[in-house]
Amino acid sequence: MATETKAPAKPAPEKKVNRIGLEAKAYGGAPSTLCSGCGHDSITRSIIQAFYEQGVAPHAVAKFSGIGCSSKTPAYFLGTAHGFNAVHGRMPAVATGANLANRSLKCIGVSGDGDTASIGLSHFCHLVRRNTELIYIIENNGVYGLTKGQFSATADKGSTHHYGETNQMAPIDCCGLALELGCGFVARSFSADHKQLRALLAAAIHHKGMALIDVISPCVTFNNHPDSTKSYNFSKTHDIPLHEIDFIAHFDPQPEVDLKEGEVRDVELYDGSTIRLRKLDGDHDPTSRSAAARIIERGRDAKEFITGLIYLDPKGANCAEQNNLVDEPLASLPQSRLRPPKAALDEIMAGLM
Amino acid sequence: MGTTPAAKPHRSSTNPAAKPVVNDFTIHVATVNGSGSQSSNMVLMRSLFQMGLPVSGKNLFPSNIQGLPTWFTIRANKAGYLGRRVEVDLMVCMNPQTARADVQALHAGATCIYDAPLNLKGLRSDVRFLEIPFAKLINEIPDLDNRLKKLLANMCYVGAVAQLAGIETKEIEAALNKQFKKKPKAVALNMKAAELGAAYVREHYGDPAPFRAERMNATAGKIIIEGNAASAIGALMAGCSVLAWYPITPSSSLCETLISLAKKYRTDPQTGKSAFAAIQAEDELASIGMVLGAGWAGARSMTATSGPGISLMAEFAGFGYYAEVPAVIVDVQRTGPSTGLPTRTQQADLLEVAYLSHGDTQHIALIPGTVHECYAHVMAAFDLAERFQTPVFVLSDLDLGMNSWMADPLPYPKGDFDRGKVLDAKAVAELKKAGKRFERYRDADGDGIPYRTVPGNENSEGTYFTRGSGHDEAARYTEDHEAYVRVMDRLARKYETARTHVPAPEPTGDAKAEIGLLLYGSAEACRQEALDKLAAAGIKAAALRVKALPFHPDVAAFVKAKKRVYVLDLNRDAQMLKLLKADLPVELLAKLRSIRHYDGLPVHAQTVCDQIAALEKEGK
């Protein structure tokens, strides 16, 4: 809350601060009310760290969410940012409106698998198509937590329920769907892999369109049993990272190092930042949409939990650009730029006489 | 399939030998939807307007692209009565599907022009028929394709009507020039078709008609405009910068007009960049979500929709009310329930909008009754939405929104935007200096309206978390019962404050009259005519037109001063009456009577007069 966690006006010099002079604690929020051990709280910590490291001013951030356990978390990070906890499934609409009103806001939305893949599926799809500049995190645990453990639409076929039932329907793969719909930033991660998630979040902060990070985030209460495919154990043992990811921010260039030919892939973002991908087993090219589609298919066929940056197109026009908006926020335009002069009305009236 | 909306006979037969009625007649054109008759009808209407006659045009159309029956009704009236008139003086039958029913509905003494193959003349002996072989006449123009022939047949009836009613040829030509801007070839071709129709009537039907248009001077300096266009201009002038919408009849033209106006008047000539964003959303749930997001972030944002869209917006409407987010929602009402009659008019969303959403919810709603009010109320809605930090509805309807109305030019707005109680970073800092702090939902002024900040405010004490769940004065999440009640009571207080900020109702007629007629919205079009008809029937009445929810104190005062008040609702369930019963002091309720009109067609003065006269006669 605004009055609870205040950023210090002038941090003491001996304290560790980021490039805008804030300590990491300035990026904290209210205490979590989620279950102890919830994957979502790990994601919250990664978000706090990533925004701190990237030196984003909290007051310039707008946080959005829908309804569900995941959607409570914006209260737990960046307590001095502006927040909007919307209705179930419809956060994309609210975030799009806010982004159009003020395109200088750094927007982050947190959703869940019920919020995104069921009640809000159409909004999610159209958000992707519009390419609103928004970091969109799905805290994906395959179940409805707050209503006590019903399957969600991302639950894998054959996965079992807390109460023993087996899911017979095919899951919705939000990364596959987003890729199909033209999303320019598609990533998957695991809540417990802080290093990878922080690098992906950092890259997402510097992406000018919609950045999807589908984070498998186990529900310790309702979906952490041995037959679950969204449990800690399953995720840890099946996690296949595509690359080792480093993020090099445009404001913090790294000294040149000797890299072996073909050892890394550098992908540049629109603001000059770089995502450095160190090859692991294979060599996935995240700038190839067809390669990305193959990776998603491979994971589906082999029941592998593939994580990392799946696809990136840093250039696609975002929603504000598609609307050819003026550079300054619409919300701060003065009356003189919003109300046409009398001559304009006279002209309109003359056409109706 | 529609049945004819033309008249049941009201008046007895007209004596053909009598002097023609001047500048008081109704022309009804029955065509097939998609046959291109709209521009012909507009030319006919504009010609009368240019001759100085008060005129209105209503399109009674089906939910269809092509093939179903459609009617266009033009009323010219020297007294300025521009509501719908049921009796038709001149029927133009071009549609085989409805021709027989259209003729049967005419009053004795009416005139009927029909396309020759329809062969209607044997149907009635008390109607004057003018058979015209439109296709044959058009064949006289060389080198036309079939599509053009069909279009020009429509212009041919315009010429025939003009000849019969005394509409001046030069005004037809001027109207054509207006219709086909900068296309001299199209004007010449259409003029030729009109002349063929006129010549045929001249040669074959020399007798004068029982009605006649004569030049008068009641339209100088006036405009013809649809309510939706007026609303769009209002939104432009009010500084609306974010529009989110989903296409739905009858509101789409409002959004499309606003988009085209913004393209012209909100594009920076230097950079070519726009100070206006329009999103065609995936549904109305998303439209209202975007509007709330933009309103929360400090832009003036709106959506326009109709009943089905309003239903979908219910959840977010309650969010906007409880979390206190400004938004403007224009509901151009159509005939419900469900899909209902999507191209017909009604005022049946009133109750839905008044309380839209689950839980205790009350909304501010403005109800324009004229095209001027479409303009002014949409502008006022933006001020009220930001002043009261809540969704504000504008309840227009299809008759007002999509039909053509004569009006004075819309005046340039006076005064500045009212952006309401917004604190910037400096104001938040000053609050702290004064030993206070920013609390989003605190009633600092006692009027129920708190202060807000908008995202981007640099003062970390000026940020807050907006939520639809329980919250206290400092916007903190809480399930505390007392805090919940405090917030709900403040919201009720805020709604009370709104009573004197919304547009006051408009009284007309003799204030001393014992009988009251309370109406709202597009019923305004028949108000004066209804009062005059009532007076002619010996019933002295005064009217009050309600313009907003919550009710202004003047509404109760009007009811108090009357013996009986007839509440005119354009819906079956007497929705305004129900709202009044929920709001007025109990001792006034026995004075209220209901009259209604809800067949989907615009209301007309005759039914208002008849219903009141019948109830008065019963003496109840």
CSV table of C-alpha atoms in Angstrom, one decimal, chain B residues 10 83-84 86 515-520 522-535 537 539 541-543 566-570 594-598 602-616:
chain,number,residue,atom,x,y,z
B,10,HIS,CA,-57.6,7.7,-37.9
B,83,GLY,CA,-42.5,13.2,-33.9
B,84,ARG,CA,-43.8,10.3,-35.8
B,86,VAL,CA,-49.2,7.5,-37.9
B,515,ILE,CA,-52.6,17.1,-15.0
B,516,GLY,CA,-48.9,16.3,-15.5
B,517,LEU,CA,-47.2,14.4,-18.3
B,518,LEU,CA,-43.8,13.1,-17.3
B,519,LEU,CA,-41.7,11.8,-20.1
B,520,TYR,CA,-38.1,11.3,-21.1
B,522,SER,CA,-37.0,10.6,-27.5
B,523,ALA,CA,-40.6,11.0,-26.4
B,524,GLU,CA,-39.7,14.7,-26.5
B,525,ALA,CA,-40.4,14.6,-30.2
B,526,CYS,CA,-44.1,14.2,-29.6
B,527,ARG,CA,-44.4,16.3,-26.4
B,528,GLN,CA,-45.7,19.6,-27.7
B,529,GLU,CA,-48.0,17.9,-30.2
B,530,ALA,CA,-49.4,15.7,-27.4
B,531,LEU,CA,-50.0,18.7,-25.1
B,532,ASP,CA,-51.7,20.5,-27.9
B,533,LYS,CA,-53.9,17.5,-28.7
B,534,LEU,CA,-54.8,17.1,-25.1
B,535,ALA,CA,-55.7,20.8,-24.9
B,537,ALA,CA,-59.6,17.5,-26.2
B,539,ILE,CA,-57.4,18.3,-21.0
B,541,ALA,CA,-51.7,19.4,-19.0
B,542,ALA,CA,-48.2,20.5,-18.3
B,543,ALA,CA,-45.2,18.3,-19.1
B,566,TYR,CA,-49.1,10.4,-16.4
B,567,VAL,CA,-45.7,8.8,-16.8
B,568,LEU,CA,-44.9,8.0,-20.5
B,569,ASP,CA,-42.6,5.0,-20.8
B,570,LEU,CA,-41.5,3.6,-24.2
B,594,SER,CA,-48.7,4.8,-16.5
B,595,ILE,CA,-49.0,5.2,-20.2
B,596,ARG,CA,-46.8,3.2,-22.5
B,597,HIS,CA,-45.8,2.7,-26.1
B,598,TYR,CA,-43.6,-0.3,-26.8
B,602,PRO,CA,-41.3,5.7,-32.4
B,603,VAL,CA,-44.0,7.0,-30.1
B,604,HIS,CA,-46.6,9.4,-31.6
B,605,ALA,CA,-48.7,12.1,-30.0
B,606,GLN,CA,-52.0,10.4,-30.8
B,607,THR,CA,-51.4,7.5,-28.6
B,608,VAL,CA,-50.3,9.7,-25.7
B,609,CYS,CA,-53.4,11.8,-26.0
B,610,ASP,CA,-55.7,8.8,-26.4
B,611,GLN,CA,-54.3,6.9,-23.4
B,612,ILE,CA,-54.5,9.9,-21.2
B,613,ALA,CA,-58.0,10.8,-22.4
B,614,ALA,CA,-59.2,7.3,-21.7
B,615,LEU,CA,-57.8,7.2,-18.2
B,616,GLU,CA,-59.1,10.7,-17.4
